[in-house]
Amino acid sequence: MPTNTWVLYLGKWYFVDASGAKKTNSWVQTNKKWYYVDATGVMKTNSWIQTNGKWYFVDGNGVMKTSSWVQSSGKWYYLNADGSMATGWIKVSNKWYYLYKEGHMAANTMIGKYKIGKDGAWIQ
């Protein structure tokens, strides 16, 4: 049996560690990318993952998104360099954005005395 590798079984991806055991409920790093396997060992895709009080997003290939915007359920979210969902004021490409405590981006509104445009950026 292969070890330290991904195994495709009945259309689902599993990670088998060095001991030959299936990894469960954990992050797996391969080829400098992070993936998450659930309680059954299946690699999660297109999903939000909550671990250690933080939210993360994995794309359709199961890769954790980092330093990027993600649209989910019609709302925009920003993922920090460590992959965790950002909240509060953030600066991206020299523009300021406000992300509610639930993580989604404010748009076309006021946050305190600051006007936020339809693209989510603070109008200075």
PDB file of C-alpha atoms in Angstrom:
ATOM      1  CA  MET A   1       0.000   0.000   0.000  1.00  0.00           C
ATOM      2  CA  PRO A   2       1.335   3.462  -0.870  1.00  0.00           C
ATOM      3  CA  THR A   3       2.283   5.845   1.976  1.00  0.00           C
ATOM      4  CA  ASN A   4       2.625   9.631   2.310  1.00  0.00           C
ATOM      5  CA  THR A   5       0.431  10.137  -0.718  1.00  0.00           C
ATOM      6  CA  TRP A   6      -3.062  10.857  -1.952  1.00  0.00           C
ATOM      7  CA  VAL A   7      -5.168   7.854  -2.864  1.00  0.00           C
ATOM      8  CA  LEU A   8      -8.257   7.996  -5.091  1.00  0.00           C
ATOM      9  CA  TYR A   9     -10.857   5.500  -3.907  1.00  0.00           C
ATOM     10  CA  LEU A  10     -14.429   5.308  -5.226  1.00  0.00           C
ATOM     11  CA  GLY A  11     -14.134   8.824  -6.646  1.00  0.00           C
ATOM     12  CA  LYS A  12     -12.870  10.463  -3.434  1.00  0.00           C
ATOM     13  CA  TRP A  13      -9.385  11.536  -2.398  1.00  0.00           C
ATOM     14  CA  TYR A  14      -7.809  10.326   0.856  1.00  0.00           C
ATOM     15  CA  PHE A  15      -4.346  10.945   2.298  1.00  0.00           C
ATOM     16  CA  VAL A  16      -2.361   7.992   3.624  1.00  0.00           C
ATOM     17  CA  ASP A  17       0.466   8.933   6.030  1.00  0.00           C
ATOM     18  CA  ALA A  18       3.892   7.334   6.527  1.00  0.00           C
ATOM     19  CA  SER A  19       2.456   4.632   8.806  1.00  0.00           C
ATOM     20  CA  GLY A  20      -0.120   3.697   6.171  1.00  0.00           C
ATOM     21  CA  ALA A  21      -2.988   5.201   8.180  1.00  0.00           C
ATOM     22  CA  LYS A  22      -5.675   7.360   6.605  1.00  0.00           C
ATOM     23  CA  LYS A  23      -5.481  10.961   7.879  1.00  0.00           C
ATOM     24  CA  THR A  24      -8.717  12.380   9.337  1.00  0.00           C
ATOM     25  CA  ASN A  25      -9.872  15.755  10.681  1.00  0.00           C
ATOM     26  CA  SER A  26      -6.634  17.471   9.801  1.00  0.00           C
ATOM     27  CA  TRP A  27      -4.713  19.681   7.438  1.00  0.00           C
ATOM     28  CA  VAL A  28      -2.328  17.951   5.042  1.00  0.00           C
ATOM     29  CA  GLN A  29       0.496  19.764   3.277  1.00  0.00           C
ATOM     30  CA  THR A  30       1.775  18.377  -0.011  1.00  0.00           C
ATOM     31  CA  ASN A  31       3.740  20.200  -2.707  1.00  0.00           C
ATOM     32  CA  LYS A  32       3.649  23.416  -0.609  1.00  0.00           C
ATOM     33  CA  LYS A  33      -0.166  23.435  -0.662  1.00  0.00           C
ATOM     34  CA  TRP A  34      -2.583  22.806   2.200  1.00  0.00           C
ATOM     35  CA  TYR A  35      -5.607  20.498   1.992  1.00  0.00           C
ATOM     36  CA  TYR A  36      -8.177  19.455   4.590  1.00  0.00           C
ATOM     37  CA  VAL A  37      -9.494  15.948   5.182  1.00  0.00           C
ATOM     38  CA  ASP A  38     -12.719  15.449   7.166  1.00  0.00           C
ATOM     39  CA  ALA A  39     -13.711  12.903   9.835  1.00  0.00           C
ATOM     40  CA  THR A  40     -14.033  10.176   7.190  1.00  0.00           C
ATOM     41  CA  GLY A  41     -10.676  11.109   5.631  1.00  0.00           C
ATOM     42  CA  VAL A  42     -12.181  12.601   2.471  1.00  0.00           C
ATOM     43  CA  MET A  43     -10.450  15.676   1.050  1.00  0.00           C
ATOM     44  CA  LYS A  44     -12.813  18.669   1.244  1.00  0.00           C
ATOM     45  CA  THR A  45     -13.415  20.793  -1.860  1.00  0.00           C
ATOM     46  CA  ASN A  46     -15.254  24.096  -2.401  1.00  0.00           C
ATOM     47  CA  SER A  47     -15.819  24.312   1.332  1.00  0.00           C
ATOM     48  CA  TRP A  48     -15.406  26.499   4.367  1.00  0.00           C
ATOM     49  CA  ILE A  49     -13.421  24.800   7.128  1.00  0.00           C
ATOM     50  CA  GLN A  50     -13.461  25.979  10.741  1.00  0.00           C
ATOM     51  CA  THR A  51     -10.482  24.950  12.853  1.00  0.00           C
ATOM     52  CA  ASN A  52      -9.006  26.471  16.007  1.00  0.00           C
ATOM     53  CA  GLY A  53     -11.628  29.240  15.956  1.00  0.00           C
ATOM     54  CA  LYS A  54     -10.731  30.441  12.455  1.00  0.00           C
ATOM     55  CA  TRP A  55     -12.381  29.966   9.063  1.00  0.00           C
ATOM     56  CA  TYR A  56     -10.538  28.795   5.938  1.00  0.00           C
ATOM     57  CA  PHE A  57     -11.673  28.116   2.378  1.00  0.00           C
ATOM     58  CA  VAL A  58     -10.565  25.296   0.088  1.00  0.00           C
ATOM     59  CA  ASP A  59     -11.176  25.543  -3.653  1.00  0.00           C
ATOM     60  CA  GLY A  60     -12.469  22.993  -6.151  1.00  0.00           C
ATOM     61  CA  ASN A  61      -9.116  21.199  -6.109  1.00  0.00           C
ATOM     62  CA  GLY A  62      -9.111  21.110  -2.311  1.00  0.00           C
ATOM     63  CA  VAL A  63      -6.339  23.716  -2.020  1.00  0.00           C
ATOM     64  CA  MET A  64      -6.529  26.250   0.829  1.00  0.00           C
ATOM     65  CA  LYS A  65      -6.909  29.748  -0.612  1.00  0.00           C
ATOM     66  CA  THR A  66      -4.424  32.343   0.673  1.00  0.00           C
ATOM     67  CA  SER A  67      -3.939  36.080   0.110  1.00  0.00           C
ATOM     68  CA  SER A  68      -6.948  36.186  -2.181  1.00  0.00           C
ATOM     69  CA  TRP A  69     -10.586  37.114  -2.600  1.00  0.00           C
ATOM     70  CA  VAL A  70     -13.205  34.355  -2.676  1.00  0.00           C
ATOM     71  CA  GLN A  71     -16.850  34.680  -3.664  1.00  0.00           C
ATOM     72  CA  SER A  72     -19.118  32.359  -1.705  1.00  0.00           C
ATOM     73  CA  SER A  73     -22.934  32.387  -1.647  1.00  0.00           C
ATOM     74  CA  GLY A  74     -22.916  35.702  -3.517  1.00  0.00           C
ATOM     75  CA  LYS A  75     -20.665  37.479  -0.997  1.00  0.00           C
ATOM     76  CA  TRP A  76     -16.967  38.367  -1.148  1.00  0.00           C
ATOM     77  CA  TYR A  77     -14.446  37.284   1.482  1.00  0.00           C
ATOM     78  CA  TYR A  78     -10.715  37.856   1.808  1.00  0.00           C
ATOM     79  CA  LEU A  79      -8.314  35.136   2.943  1.00  0.00           C
ATOM     80  CA  ASN A  80      -5.141  36.216   4.739  1.00  0.00           C
ATOM     81  CA  ALA A  81      -1.638  34.938   3.915  1.00  0.00           C
ATOM     82  CA  ASP A  82      -2.133  32.091   6.431  1.00  0.00           C
ATOM     83  CA  GLY A  83      -5.463  31.232   4.780  1.00  0.00           C
ATOM     84  CA  SER A  84      -7.636  32.481   7.631  1.00  0.00           C
ATOM     85  CA  MET A  85     -10.688  34.608   6.806  1.00  0.00           C
ATOM     86  CA  ALA A  86     -10.064  38.323   7.344  1.00  0.00           C
ATOM     87  CA  THR A  87     -12.393  40.629   9.280  1.00  0.00           C
ATOM     88  CA  GLY A  88     -12.372  44.358   9.988  1.00  0.00           C
ATOM     89  CA  TRP A  89     -10.401  46.857   7.910  1.00  0.00           C
ATOM     90  CA  ILE A  90      -7.889  45.414   5.443  1.00  0.00           C
ATOM     91  CA  LYS A  91      -5.683  46.971   2.777  1.00  0.00           C
ATOM     92  CA  VAL A  92      -5.429  45.095  -0.525  1.00  0.00           C
ATOM     93  CA  SER A  93      -3.677  46.536  -3.602  1.00  0.00           C
ATOM     94  CA  ASN A  94      -3.556  50.008  -2.002  1.00  0.00           C
ATOM     95  CA  LYS A  95      -7.317  50.068  -1.349  1.00  0.00           C
ATOM     96  CA  TRP A  96      -9.081  49.763   1.995  1.00  0.00           C
ATOM     97  CA  TYR A  97     -11.998  47.360   2.495  1.00  0.00           C
ATOM     98  CA  TYR A  98     -14.207  46.571   5.460  1.00  0.00           C
ATOM     99  CA  LEU A  99     -15.138  42.971   6.211  1.00  0.00           C
ATOM    100  CA  TYR A 100     -17.936  42.327   8.707  1.00  0.00           C
ATOM    101  CA  LYS A 101     -17.332  40.020  11.694  1.00  0.00           C
ATOM    102  CA  GLU A 102     -18.905  37.213   9.610  1.00  0.00           C
ATOM    103  CA  GLY A 103     -16.155  37.903   7.057  1.00  0.00           C
ATOM    104  CA  HIS A 104     -18.089  39.195   4.068  1.00  0.00           C
ATOM    105  CA  MET A 105     -17.158  42.484   2.428  1.00  0.00           C
ATOM    106  CA  ALA A 106     -19.183  45.636   2.990  1.00  0.00           C
ATOM    107  CA  ALA A 107     -20.338  47.388  -0.193  1.00  0.00           C
ATOM    108  CA  ASN A 108     -22.332  50.503  -1.060  1.00  0.00           C
ATOM    109  CA  THR A 109     -22.757  51.547   2.569  1.00  0.00           C
ATOM    110  CA  MET A 110     -21.295  53.612   5.401  1.00  0.00           C
ATOM    111  CA  ILE A 111     -19.046  52.119   8.069  1.00  0.00           C
ATOM    112  CA  GLY A 112     -19.024  54.757  10.757  1.00  0.00           C
ATOM    113  CA  LYS A 113     -18.011  57.946   8.955  1.00  0.00           C
ATOM    114  CA  TYR A 114     -16.422  56.067   6.029  1.00  0.00           C
ATOM    115  CA  LYS A 115     -18.241  55.689   2.694  1.00  0.00           C
ATOM    116  CA  ILE A 116     -17.817  52.329   1.006  1.00  0.00           C
ATOM    117  CA  GLY A 117     -18.345  52.072  -2.758  1.00  0.00           C
ATOM    118  CA  LYS A 118     -20.196  49.392  -4.698  1.00  0.00           C
ATOM    119  CA  ASP A 119     -16.846  47.639  -5.328  1.00  0.00           C
ATOM    120  CA  GLY A 120     -16.302  47.435  -1.557  1.00  0.00           C
ATOM    121  CA  ALA A 121     -13.425  49.938  -1.476  1.00  0.00           C
ATOM    122  CA  TRP A 122     -13.390  52.944   0.853  1.00  0.00           C
ATOM    123  CA  ILE A 123     -14.128  56.122  -1.100  1.00  0.00           C
ATOM    124  CA  GLN A 124     -11.557  58.622   0.134  1.00  0.00           C
TER     125      GLN A 124
END
